[in-house]
Structure formats: structure tokens, C-alpha cells
């Protein structure tokens, strides 16, 4: 089993791509896969989850901490850097099994001296504030080695500088760097302790940096190893003194030593994989890519905080303002729901904690209830700007309607909480604020909807659906369906509360004064228009008037492109007046509500919309894979699955929209790869009262095996070409029904059952 | 009194402008002020009212008939043309009193021979198919003169060629040219008869032309005069044979002779001016410009047909598809209502005759009733394209929403019919189809509106108001107010019918099956939201969210312009995200409903919106003039009045939107000039039960005098600085009340009353 992602040789043009690809992280922070000798020009970053800052009227974005892993090695006065001269050997790898980054470089130092640098680093999954870096140096020949290693405060910022009043100092054996954020004056402290019992050490303080310089008179055959323990604390952490906390953290790590910290890491990661690792038999490349996708999710999952969620580019930098989008609920949540429900709970509790921002946004636009941020940061206020893309032809900011009109976000949030509740049976999410969120989302939609007197129905007007190339449309099928579902969820939740928690029920009903009554929302539910499949051809119109748009082929549309970075949506984008979509929209709805549509409808819409989809979003491919599997065409699905699963391996994703850099990692696609494999090809679907398995394996796959957890019960499911094996954990506390292509069986704790099937 | 518009000297760069400025016409056809020797490259055109044609998928536009006024004179073999050599003298003039165009050119012919060409032409106001051209030639020296004169079928087209199978032939003394339109195969016949009893005549037939060649051995001191009688008939005319009709027309004119035909013209035009001429005392320039504005309206008024209305560029060519816009109802109708109600009736009957097209448009968009064409041609189907402007940066067609969203057009039509009915008391307009139009417009708005359950009100969403720089807005104040007025008018009309014409009442109610009931529309009327003035500052928001747009100065906005022809509206125009408006919108509403707003509100909104108005439309200035007068600031109004009144004299109007040529005459501005003078400065307002006069003369005006007609009664009103004189015609049949600044008097037939006033 291949747990390694490796690239050999050094290629300057791949620095950015590889820094995404070889990221490490622990949910508290992400560290890009840059080299020790890199600085901000190579986009080196320690990106912090949940700490945001704004400078002037520039975009608000996450803060990158001072880089505690900055190390420069000079051999006989000459800097050893891959940027200076092509190295003799170079290898960069991830060990996904333990969340390690390794690097080996052989430099051609002065006097034909081969200097080998080994570096291993990880963000501790046990100690979230800690990042560890072990460096080993070996040379062919005698020489003078000078190592400067410490904290580089001259960090990469897109819309910074975010850190001010930067002060470096020495505290005992520790290097300390303190700074404060521009907007909210939040302290950020980075401390480095080092295990390095050799050489002659002096301290060097520069304007924004503090280093120790270690000089070694190197003799051939020696090997020097040092370990850096870097700790990061900020004002967002519940500590009184961030500096002190960081010092203590680094000192403790130093005391425990590398072996112990490493062991903790191994244990933590072992658990992650036990709960989640999916094995694909017969397709090593696919298996590796899927594992890598899960790795990316693991390194950014907030498994110890319910105050943060996962940004659209993970912790790979400041792109997309480090903001949380619907990506989390719709593309990442299922992975966590099925594998680590406690993380899923954190993700959804983040929405509970940001309800205030959602209420403010609704009020700002003149609506009731909660209108969740399209781009959510720590408060839930919307970080999304009204001008999101620059027009490549005029250089002018372009008005887009992501913030104003993508109202489905509130439905996505309600859907997410409901999914968590039904999957886990954990009612506490509702009592801890989830029910209130759902109620407020329903209220929002009631206030957003209009009644069409002539047609005697409610409609949802002027929205942008997932297909962002068509802004401000009426009755987007996806949105209307999700809104209807939100009203349904709300009624179910309120019924549940009325029966079981009447106090909370009354309390929620009393929120606000002018809000609608339950009866009014129920009336809307009964009369809300949702676009339906055509009686003849089964096609569902994506929105009112969609079929009147120009029916141009994707090739023809692309031939009209003048500037390769031009945005196809917005006020006058090429796609806006055509049927070309950015991403799955109707087809996503068919996935989310797969039981409500017959196969014929799903197939007709897949075939209709697929050639019209430009896949301008990395969220698109996995949905086409999922629905293709659902309609029994896994081989249509396979290329979409591979495209999704390899997105951060190949780095071949869209890097620019207009002149806006949008690179980084793609957690939604990572989550989508898992969905396509487990929910698509293996065909798993938890339905409240049991699990349905509808296998649809790609031709060359012989089997797929995955652990899952539903309603607190754990199973390993192995789906082969002709049989399904289900193994229930010994620790399970109740039975679960599984239905495989119509055969329903009951699986008790500890049971292992094999069901044969024929497609 | 100055009835002449004159320009001396020839300037090539003014050919297009002057051809607009010196137009003649008679409502059936317009003839641009080009020279006899010009051809299509100088935009020579005989533009026909109501005959449209489409070639392929190019824009549908009016047909230009073959040019029967093509004359080329050669002196000793050398062509006499202002295009070839600068003439020794050149003068072009309009005699507005009789609708004549005159031209005098002295050419420098070979051998220092001064050749003087005089030409006089007019479109007969008595004989709508006839255009007459008298040419006189005199030379200084003996020479050989060769005149080729006939019919040039190689016409100017923007989106042609519209005329096919062109055949020229000789029929007795007539030249005959027949052709057929491309789309509908409508015949177009042009016939020329000539009164020319000299020279040696031969006929010359070219591919698209037919000429006679007249050769004269000229002796110094002689003067030759020829008169051309050109007739035009088309398949739109109610004749069996267009060619025969044209031959008969030209022959008859030839028989009657120039003096008789000219006399008819004088009589007809004398009547026009008797009914309409406004005299401004103390400001000759303004008086001349206003008279010119009325001249432009007279030459395009359909005074003998209710099947055509007035296009936005009159009969000055094919610009704007020769289509009829809301310009007619809102900017031209008042002039005709107050001066020639029979023309006003024709204009409104045009809307009755095009109800079918309006119904088809409503159905096309999924609505009930009548959605009038934004750009209306002979059937009322909408000639407006979805892509109306080209993006100057990419060259791509730009999606605009004039056609889809400018729903106020149906309200404008209802308002126009209601204005006609209340002004004239002529109930027949309602019985002849006007009531049905109004009912259908109200039904349309009922089907267009949405009910906001939370706010318990109807709203009008997703419209474009007069300010076309802000497309697809909600609750545009102007539109909502006009819609409400439409519902009011409908209820008034239906009440009238119920009481007086119960059969028609029942018939109208039974139109369609699914339409709303009167009660439903009445409910909408009672609950329709119309944006109201702010309680504090009295400003009315132009639409929902208007105040949230960037509040940039016009100068700042203009400084952002990159390409001088770039369109400020559309998908990503510079104005769209700002508070800058194209034209009066809220302020137009304040004019139309002047009695419903107090002075404070009118003043506050004028002062708020005026600096935010770019006047990108020629319809804008007159409205600012009108409201400025209304709030007692005629000197704020004056520059706007002058800008409006001189638009076609100076030719200084916007010539391009994107790369689209939009030049031509500006009948709406011409009508606006009249409104600004008579309804604004003189302050006339007919109110159903009498005339109100609220004078607000500009400083240098000592008086303004105008004939008016209301409810079939004729008056001359002279508004001076301190007194108002009202003279009732002897032919009046009833009394009328006049209220001058609060003093109400009754004026009986034949009475002349002077009322002193002090502001």
C-alpha cells in the first residue's frame, strides 16, 4: 500500500504547485510544502485557521504567522539553496500515513563538496500549536558550515501586511517573535526551541526576524542533526498570554524529545486512517489519488475546534480570503459524517457560532432570519466583496452577485445540520443551536420568497445557483428544491422540539417579533414552486428561461475566448447568454435528492447538462461522477472521479479568474473524490433507517473497501464485483439494516456478512 | 418672425448633420437634406413610414425608397458637385412656414463659368405620396449643359439590401421604378414625371437606376427650370396597383402644375402653424429653436394614418430600426394633444392596431394581457433585439434588457390613451379599442407583479426604468407609479363602460380565460408598493437599493471612461454600479404626477438627481427643464430647455453607443422642447375640469403665446411677466375654467380675458 507522494528533481516553475501538493497541517495551521531556505517570494506560509485580518479596504484574509521553519545553510560561505543552483539530487515527499513532509537535497557546495540535507517536518496532530522540523546535514568534505535558523517575520501576504509591531527576542533557549494584527490587534506569538547541542551559537536580530547562527567546523564523515520545535499561539486561543503559552509549548516539546512527539503523531494519524482509509483494489493510481484526497482533508479538519470550519482552499494560503463556503456542507461534510462524525459536528457547530453574522447579513439586505455568508470567516459576517473579479479587458473590478444572490447557502447550512443529525442521531446539535439556525434559515427564505398570485405559488426570484455563470435568475431548480427542503427540515425539527423540548420550541418561536408563523411557512412549503422534469424529455430547466439561452457547444464557446483568463460569468461573460454552465447545478440536485427522481430523469439530465458544463469550478466533476454511478454508468463517472481525485496532485486546476489568483488546495474536490468513490462507485447511502448499497464499480476496479460510521455504529464495507461484505464492529450497540440491490439484511454487532449480488 | 433655418458655405464633415437638420417630410415619408448630386454614400434617403423589412438575421428596419430626386448636372462634361470641388457659394435653407427645402449653389465650372443651381423641394402635405423638386440653372457663359435626372435605386441601407428585383422602365412621359421588399415581398413603386420643355431628352437605364438625360446648348443669360413630380406608393397603401397609383399621382401633379401644388402646401402648413405656433417674446433664439422643434414634429406627424406612429428618429433614416418607442406617448403626445388632437388620436390608435403584437409579446414571456413592444414596427411585434449594443472592448454583442424588462411601456401606452380621452373627451378612442388596450395592459401588470407576503404588498420586480443604465432593478419608483396609474385608469374606464356600454364591458371582461378578475386587479391597486419620499430628506429612491450604489460624481465617473464610445450601462458599464443615471427617472415621475408631490419633494429630488444625471438620452433635459419650472426655478430650467430645443439644429447629440450609430433627428426632444416651453415656462396644465396656468418665465422672456385646444375648445394663451391673456375661439361650444396662480375664471366662447398676477 502506497502511502508516499513523491517528486524528484527540482523545477522552479513547480514551486507554487508543489507547495500546495506537499502541504502539511493539523487543522490549527497549515504549512505549505516550501523548502527551508525559501521566503515569502516562494509563498512560504504558516496559515492560521480562524485568525483573520483586514488592512484598509483590501480583502480580509487569514493571517500567516511568522515562519518558524526558516533555515539557511551556508557551506564555506556559500548559501545552499535550490534557488541558487540546480541541486545534484532533490526529492520531496509526503508520508501520508503520518502527516510528514520529507525533503532530501544534495547540493553541489564549493570545492565539489556534496552536501546532503535531510529535513522532516510535521504539524503535530496531538499538539495543535506545535510544528516540528528535524534537519540533518552531511558533507563529503571538510568545510565550515554556517546555519542560520529561526523565525522569519517577513511573511507572504496577499492583502497585507497583517502583522505589526513585530518584535523578536531571546528568552532563555527560545527565540520569541511577537506581533499584533492590524485590524483587531490580536497577538500572534511564535516561539522556537531547538535541540542542537553542537556548534557555536550566536543570536541575530533583524527588523522582522530573529535567527540563531550556528557555526560548525565540519569534518568529513560527521552528521549533524537538529530539531526545531516551533509553537504558535494567537489571541484566538484561550490562553492568557500567547507568548508564554508558546514558550511553554516549545519547551515541553523539547523536553519530551522528538521520538515521543513523533510517536504521538503516529498514534493520532493511525486513528484517522483507521476511521477513513478506503482501499481500491485493481487500480493503484486511483487508490493513491483517493488516499491523497483524504490526506488533504485530514490536515485541515478542525477536529478540536467548533469555532472554525474548512476554507475553500484549506490552509494552503490566503486565497479566497481563507473563507468558508458551501463547499464544506456539500462536498466535505459527507466524508466526515461517514468517518469522523465529531469533526462533522465541529463543522456544523461553526455555523451555529456564526449565526449572528448570518442574522446581520439578512438584516442588511432587508430580510428576516439568517442569510449565511457566502464567504464566512470567524464571525459569520460576509467577507465576500461585491466586486470579486477584475475585467481582463478594462482592468476594472466587476460587479458579481455571489454575496447578494447565492441564497442557497442558508439552505446548505440547514441541510448540513440535518444531515449530521440524521446520520448520527445526535440530538444535541439541535439543542445546542442547530434548531435555531434551521428556524432562522427557514424564516429567511420565507422573507425572500414572493407569491405569484396568478400562478398561486411561491417563487424564489433573483438568485444565483451553483452555476455562477448565470447570476440573478428566477426559480433556480437547485435553489428552490433546497429551500423547500429547508422548510421541511424546519417543520420536522420544530415537531421534534414540540414533542420533546417544548421550552426550546417556544423559545425559538418567540425569536423576533415580525417573523412569520409556522403556519405561514408551512403554507409556503405546500405551495413552493420547484421546476419539474419536462413530461416528454424529462429535462429539468435549470431556471426560468434557461432553454431560451443560446444552445452553443462548449467548443464553440471556447473558440470565442479572447483572453485565456477572462471570466465567463459576471456582467458580460461569454457563458452568461448561453446554456453553458460553470458547474453541476441541476445534476447536483439530482445527487442530493437521488431518491426523488427516477433513473430516466437522472440519465436524461446528466446527458443533457454534461456537454453543457464547462467545469469552471473544481466542485463540478465529482457530481458528474456521482450521478453517472447512480445511473449505472461508472465508466462515464471514472474520468470525472480521476479528475477530482488528482486535482492537487497534478496541480492542473484553474489558477486565475480574471487577474485573480485562485490557486491552492481544493478540499471540496478532495471531499468530492471520497464521495465519488464511496457514495458513487461503492454506492453507499444512509437513509435514516438503514444503509443502501448500490454498487457501480468502474471496469478495472475489483473491489473497494471502506470503513463507515452511521448512528454511532462502525462498519467495514467491502464492495466487490459480485459480492458485498459488511463487518460490524464489536463495539456497536445496535443492529443496522443494509439493502444491497433490493436484498435487505440486518447486521448485528460483531457480525460479518457477505451478500452476493448480480447487476 | 424668423421662419428660416439657414446654413451658408459647404462643409463636408457636416453632410450627415445637415441632412438631419434640413429634412423635409409629410408623415408618409421623410427626405433627408442631402444635395441633388448625392447618392447613398452621403446617406441620401427617402424613408418610408410604416414599411419595414428584414434581411437574414440583421435588424429589421424601415425601407428607403429609390431616390426620385437624383439629379446630376454636367457643364461642358464636368460634373457639378459640392463633393468634387468647393463651390463658389453655397446655401441650404429650410422654410419652416411651408415645409420647403431650398438650396443655392454657385459652381465654378470649366472656363470660369459660374453656374448657379437653385433647388426647391417639398414633401406635399396635401398629397402624401408626392414629393416635388424644382430646379433652376443659370450660367455665366455659353456652355453645354447635360442634366441626368431620374430615379436612383441604389439606396442607402443600414441592414439591407431591402429592395429586390428592381426594374426601371419608361411609361409615356414617366420614369418608373418598381422593386419588392426582401422579407414580405411588398411592392415599392417610384414614378417621376417631369415638367421640362427644353433640351434633347434620352433615357438611360442602369442596373438599379433610370434616368433621363437632357442636353442643352446653353447661351449666357438664359435660365432653365424643370420640376420633378415624384410619387411613391407601396404595398402598405390601400391601392390595387402601386405602379399605376404612382403614375397617376405624378401625372396629376404634372397636370396641376407647380403653382397649384405649392398653394396646397401653403394652405396645409398655414393650418399647422395656426394650431401650434408658439411665440416667445424677448428671446429670438429660443423662439426660433422652439419653432424648429415643432417643424420637426410636423414633418413626421402621421396626420392621415392611424396605422403608423412616430419613430424615435422620426423619418430621418433607419436608425433605431425606425421603431416607435415610449418617446411618442411621453414626449410627443402632449404637443399633439394640445394642438392637433386628431394626430394624437392617430398616434394612440396605432397602439390599438398593434395590440396583437403586444399580446404576442406578453405570451412569449409567459404573461397575460399586453406587453407592448419596446421597439414597435407595423405589427406591434417587438423589433428590439436582445443584444443591442456592441462592447467596444471586445467587439462582442452585449446583452441588454430593453426588450425584456422595460415594462413601463405598457403603462405609457395606457397613460397615453387616457390622456387623449381626458383631454379631448372623445370617448370613441375607448370604444374603438382603447378600453381593451387599457384592460390588457392592466392584466399584464397583474401577471407581472409579485406579492410580498411578509410586507403584505405587491411589488414590481426585475424591471428597467427610464434610467437604462440600471437594468433589472426592483420597485423602480417610476414604473411602480405608472403601473398603479394603469390600474387606476383601467378601473375608471371599466366603470365608465359598465355604466354606458355594458355590452363592451362584458366583452372585455370575457377576454381570455385565465385572466385576473376586476376584483383581483383592484386588490393589487390597493396594495401596490410605490417607493415614497423619505420622511426626512424627501428623496425618493429610484429603486430598491439605489442609495447603496456608489455615490460618485459625474466628473469622476467620466474620468474612468477608457473608450469614448463605451456604453455606460449593460452588463458591466461604468454607471451600473453607481448612482449615475442615464436620464430623468424619478424626476420624470414628478413631472407626470406633479399634483401628487409637494414642492419640497420636487425640489429635493430635482436637486438630488440632477447632478447624478448623465443625460445619455436626449429625453432627459426637457424633463429637468419642466420640473425646474414647476418648482419655480425657470432659470435652472432654461439651459435644459435650450439644449433640448437646439438638439437637431446644432447636431451636437450623442452619435454612437458602443459602435452603433444612433444619429438622426430627435422628435422626443422636439416634443420635449414644446413641453418645456408651454407646460413648463407658460405652466399650462389641463386637469379634466379646467386649465391651470402657473407661469415661470425665464428672466429674459417677456411673454410666451400659444394656441391650445382642450376638449374641443380652442384658445390663445399669452403668458406675460405680470398678466395672462386668454382668448377663446368664436367657434368654441362651451366654457372652460382657467386658474392662474389661484385665481379661477370662466372663459366663454369668443371671450378675451386678461388676468394680472404677481409671483
PDB file of N, CA and C in Angstrom, chain A residues 8-35:
ATOM      1  N   UNK A   8      10.771  13.895  -7.633  1.00  0.00           N
ATOM      2  CA  UNK A   8      12.237  14.033  -7.645  1.00  0.00           C
ATOM      3  C   UNK A   8      12.651  15.071  -8.662  1.00  0.00           C
ATOM      4  N   UNK A   9      13.797  15.654  -8.379  1.00  0.00           N
ATOM      5  CA  UNK A   9      14.278  16.737  -9.251  1.00  0.00           C
ATOM      6  C   UNK A   9      13.634  18.050  -8.811  1.00  0.00           C
ATOM      7  N   UNK A  10      14.372  19.124  -9.067  1.00  0.00           N
ATOM      8  CA  UNK A  10      13.825  20.423  -8.689  1.00  0.00           C
ATOM      9  C   UNK A  10      13.494  21.239  -9.934  1.00  0.00           C
ATOM     10  N   UNK A  11      12.278  21.746  -9.971  1.00  0.00           N
ATOM     11  CA  UNK A  11      11.842  22.562 -11.111  1.00  0.00           C
ATOM     12  C   UNK A  11      11.234  23.836 -10.577  1.00  0.00           C
ATOM     13  N   UNK A  12      11.901  24.926 -10.852  1.00  0.00           N
ATOM     14  CA  UNK A  12      11.464  26.232 -10.331  1.00  0.00           C
ATOM     15  C   UNK A  12       9.994  26.507 -10.615  1.00  0.00           C
ATOM     16  N   UNK A  13       9.555  26.173 -11.826  1.00  0.00           N
ATOM     17  CA  UNK A  13       8.193  26.537 -12.212  1.00  0.00           C
ATOM     18  C   UNK A  13       7.141  25.726 -11.446  1.00  0.00           C
ATOM     19  N   UNK A  14       7.615  24.709 -10.729  1.00  0.00           N
ATOM     20  CA  UNK A  14       6.640  23.930  -9.963  1.00  0.00           C
ATOM     21  C   UNK A  14       6.636  24.305  -8.474  1.00  0.00           C
ATOM     22  N   UNK A  15       7.322  25.368  -8.114  1.00  0.00           N
ATOM     23  CA  UNK A  15       7.389  25.718  -6.689  1.00  0.00           C
ATOM     24  C   UNK A  15       5.989  25.918  -6.099  1.00  0.00           C
ATOM     25  N   UNK A  16       5.181  26.726  -6.773  1.00  0.00           N
ATOM     26  CA  UNK A  16       3.848  27.033  -6.219  1.00  0.00           C
ATOM     27  C   UNK A  16       2.986  25.777  -6.162  1.00  0.00           C
ATOM     28  N   UNK A  17       2.962  25.057  -7.263  1.00  0.00           N
ATOM     29  CA  UNK A  17       2.168  23.830  -7.327  1.00  0.00           C
ATOM     30  C   UNK A  17       2.604  22.843  -6.253  1.00  0.00           C
ATOM     31  N   UNK A  18       3.898  22.631  -6.150  1.00  0.00           N
ATOM     32  CA  UNK A  18       4.371  21.652  -5.180  1.00  0.00           C
ATOM     33  C   UNK A  18       4.198  22.112  -3.736  1.00  0.00           C
ATOM     34  N   UNK A  19       4.173  23.397  -3.542  1.00  0.00           N
ATOM     35  CA  UNK A  19       3.957  23.872  -2.177  1.00  0.00           C
ATOM     36  C   UNK A  19       2.531  23.591  -1.729  1.00  0.00           C
ATOM     37  N   UNK A  20       1.605  23.563  -2.682  1.00  0.00           N
ATOM     38  CA  UNK A  20       0.246  23.115  -2.361  1.00  0.00           C
ATOM     39  C   UNK A  20       0.230  21.595  -2.164  1.00  0.00           C
ATOM     40  N   UNK A  21       0.849  20.936  -3.106  1.00  0.00           N
ATOM     41  CA  UNK A  21       0.795  19.472  -3.145  1.00  0.00           C
ATOM     42  C   UNK A  21       1.395  18.834  -1.900  1.00  0.00           C
ATOM     43  N   UNK A  22       2.469  19.426  -1.396  1.00  0.00           N
ATOM     44  CA  UNK A  22       3.207  18.807  -0.278  1.00  0.00           C
ATOM     45  C   UNK A  22       2.914  19.495   1.063  1.00  0.00           C
ATOM     46  N   UNK A  23       1.734  20.032   1.147  1.00  0.00           N
ATOM     47  CA  UNK A  23       1.335  20.709   2.386  1.00  0.00           C
ATOM     48  C   UNK A  23       1.242  19.742   3.559  1.00  0.00           C
ATOM     49  N   UNK A  24       1.502  20.288   4.725  1.00  0.00           N
ATOM     50  CA  UNK A  24       1.169  19.561   5.955  1.00  0.00           C
ATOM     51  C   UNK A  24       0.258  20.467   6.789  1.00  0.00           C
ATOM     52  N   UNK A  25      -0.373  19.878   7.792  1.00  0.00           N
ATOM     53  CA  UNK A  25      -1.262  20.687   8.610  1.00  0.00           C
ATOM     54  C   UNK A  25      -1.903  19.862   9.698  1.00  0.00           C
ATOM     55  N   UNK A  26      -2.599  20.567  10.568  1.00  0.00           N
ATOM     56  CA  UNK A  26      -3.288  19.858  11.668  1.00  0.00           C
ATOM     57  C   UNK A  26      -4.612  20.530  12.044  1.00  0.00           C
ATOM     58  N   UNK A  27      -5.160  21.274  11.100  1.00  0.00           N
ATOM     59  CA  UNK A  27      -6.441  21.920  11.380  1.00  0.00           C
ATOM     60  C   UNK A  27      -6.291  23.253  12.091  1.00  0.00           C
ATOM     61  N   UNK A  28      -5.227  23.368  12.874  1.00  0.00           N
ATOM     62  CA  UNK A  28      -4.964  24.655  13.523  1.00  0.00           C
ATOM     63  C   UNK A  28      -4.146  25.546  12.587  1.00  0.00           C
ATOM     64  N   UNK A  29      -3.217  24.887  11.920  1.00  0.00           N
ATOM     65  CA  UNK A  29      -2.413  25.628  10.944  1.00  0.00           C
ATOM     66  C   UNK A  29      -2.015  24.712   9.793  1.00  0.00           C
ATOM     67  N   UNK A  30      -1.746  25.374   8.680  1.00  0.00           N
ATOM     68  CA  UNK A  30      -1.237  24.653   7.525  1.00  0.00           C
ATOM     69  C   UNK A  30       0.148  25.173   7.223  1.00  0.00           C
ATOM     70  N   UNK A  31       1.012  24.296   6.764  1.00  0.00           N
ATOM     71  CA  UNK A  31       2.344  24.743   6.374  1.00  0.00           C
ATOM     72  C   UNK A  31       2.585  24.280   4.953  1.00  0.00           C
ATOM     73  N   UNK A  32       2.810  25.253   4.072  1.00  0.00           N
ATOM     74  CA  UNK A  32       2.981  24.927   2.659  1.00  0.00           C
ATOM     75  C   UNK A  32       4.287  24.147   2.431  1.00  0.00           C
ATOM     76  N   UNK A  33       4.294  23.359   1.363  1.00  0.00           N
ATOM     77  CA  UNK A  33       5.426  22.475   1.093  1.00  0.00           C
ATOM     78  C   UNK A  33       6.602  23.192   0.458  1.00  0.00           C
ATOM     79  N   UNK A  34       7.045  24.236   1.123  1.00  0.00           N
ATOM     80  CA  UNK A  34       8.201  25.001   0.628  1.00  0.00           C
ATOM     81  C   UNK A  34       9.486  24.457   1.242  1.00  0.00           C
ATOM     82  N   UNK A  35      10.598  24.909   0.727  1.00  0.00           N
ATOM     83  CA  UNK A  35      11.904  24.472   1.235  1.00  0.00           C
ATOM     84  C   UNK A  35      12.331  25.355   2.405  1.00  0.00           C
TER      85      UNK A  35
END
